[in-house]
Amino acid sequence: MATRFALIIEPTASDDSRSDFSATFKQVDASAPALSVGELSTQRGDGIFESIGVVDSHPQEVAAHLERFVRSAEICDLPVPNVAQWRQAIDAAAALCGPGEWVVKTILSRGVEHGPTPTAWVTAADAADFSRPRREGIAVVTLDRGFDLNAPARAPWLLLGAKTLSYAVNMASLREAHKRGADDAIFVSSDGFVLEAPTASVILRIGDVFVTPEPTGGILHGTTQLSAFAWFEGQGYTTAYRDVRVSELATADAAWLVSSVRLAAPVRRIDEVEVSLDHELTDALNAYLLSPRD
Ligand code: PLP
């Protein structure tokens, strides 16, 4: 994945109702320096972001991403993003993307130290080729996330439900998974419940029901999981949000990690337990996730 395009955005107030925000975007050379050294996103990871899948220049599920972006800003006490402005910025970045799969990122940072305003930008990068994990599946290990299910309510300053730029823990977890011979990880709570993957949501098939952990503050509510659930329901299946015990991973009939760019990666092993792959269902789900979705 290489960032090809970048637009710096002058963020406006959430109630700015002009119809055309293009004067607030400035395209910059994506390979040249563009941020101040006093930028708090780089110094502290203090900011929020979204990664939006783009297929043939069509940005996917923009409304759901912007809803989560606004929620993340609220949790982090950042100025509430102007949804119309960000939607136009996403469209402008997506229009720069060529055919095939790309990723557009929206980033809103606390700003420059001592500066009055946040810094904002969008980038467009071509996506890695994920055809292999989508087809052959991935091996995952469970990793302790170090908090219990009640931690988000007890300690909201941990920002657990926000998609913040502080992804060092998520990246460290992926490195740990690789060291253990796996492709990815599933975080589990200290009191024995399934949470999410470092960059994806977890969906299990248990009998005829597709289950995902309830997003009650400790995990992100995945836009891909929302789309997948709508698709499962359209196919006549039942879906459920509920607390999922770690012990249920070993007996699930199938499992997927789902996210905006890799889409649905079927899980073929969880720790030492082999999980069967449903190629037909996975291919149909990914075909849906690759079709234009608003
Ligand atoms: N959980 C975490 C921690 C993530 O980073 C992501 C995506 O990056 C997801 C879940 C899945 O979210 P989405 O489907 O919106 O990409």
mmCIF file of C-alpha atoms in Angstrom, residues 7 9 12 16-25 52 59 62 66 82-96 104 106 122:
data_model
loop_
_atom_site.group_PDB
_atom_site.id
_atom_site.type_symbol
_atom_site.label_atom_id
_atom_site.label_comp_id
_atom_site.label_asym_id
_atom_site.label_seq_id
_atom_site.Cartn_x
_atom_site.Cartn_y
_atom_site.Cartn_z
ATOM 1 C CA LEU A 7 -5.607 16.725 0.498
ATOM 2 C CA ILE A 9 -8.479 20.219 4.794
ATOM 3 C CA THR A 12 -15.040 24.199 9.348
ATOM 4 C CA ASP A 16 -21.338 25.510 8.295
ATOM 5 C CA SER A 17 -24.031 24.856 5.709
ATOM 6 C CA ARG A 18 -22.393 25.983 2.466
ATOM 7 C CA SER A 19 -23.014 23.603 -0.419
ATOM 8 C CA ASP A 20 -19.502 23.512 -1.880
ATOM 9 C CA PHE A 21 -16.493 22.976 0.400
ATOM 10 C CA SER A 22 -13.917 22.504 -2.359
ATOM 11 C CA ALA A 23 -12.225 25.829 -1.482
ATOM 12 C CA THR A 24 -11.313 24.258 1.900
ATOM 13 C CA PHE A 25 -9.277 21.402 0.308
ATOM 14 C CA ILE A 52 -12.637 3.731 3.902
ATOM 15 C CA PRO A 59 -16.050 5.048 -1.553
ATOM 16 C CA VAL A 62 -19.316 6.608 3.787
ATOM 17 C CA LEU A 66 -18.650 9.409 9.112
ATOM 18 C CA ASN A 82 -18.681 18.859 9.508
ATOM 19 C CA VAL A 83 -20.106 15.736 7.867
ATOM 20 C CA ALA A 84 -20.934 17.456 4.540
ATOM 21 C CA GLN A 85 -17.397 18.836 4.283
ATOM 22 C CA TRP A 86 -15.787 15.458 5.035
ATOM 23 C CA ARG A 87 -18.120 13.680 2.605
ATOM 24 C CA GLN A 88 -16.997 16.045 -0.171
ATOM 25 C CA ALA A 89 -13.347 15.556 0.822
ATOM 26 C CA ILE A 90 -13.791 11.761 0.675
ATOM 27 C CA ASP A 91 -15.449 12.058 -2.750
ATOM 28 C CA ALA A 92 -12.616 14.309 -3.970
ATOM 29 C CA ALA A 93 -9.993 11.793 -2.774
ATOM 30 C CA ALA A 94 -11.938 8.828 -4.218
ATOM 31 C CA ALA A 95 -12.134 10.599 -7.581
ATOM 32 C CA LEU A 96 -8.316 10.570 -7.681
ATOM 33 C CA VAL A 104 -9.126 6.632 1.556
ATOM 34 C CA THR A 106 -9.735 10.661 6.916
ATOM 35 C CA VAL A 122 -7.427 12.850 3.675
#
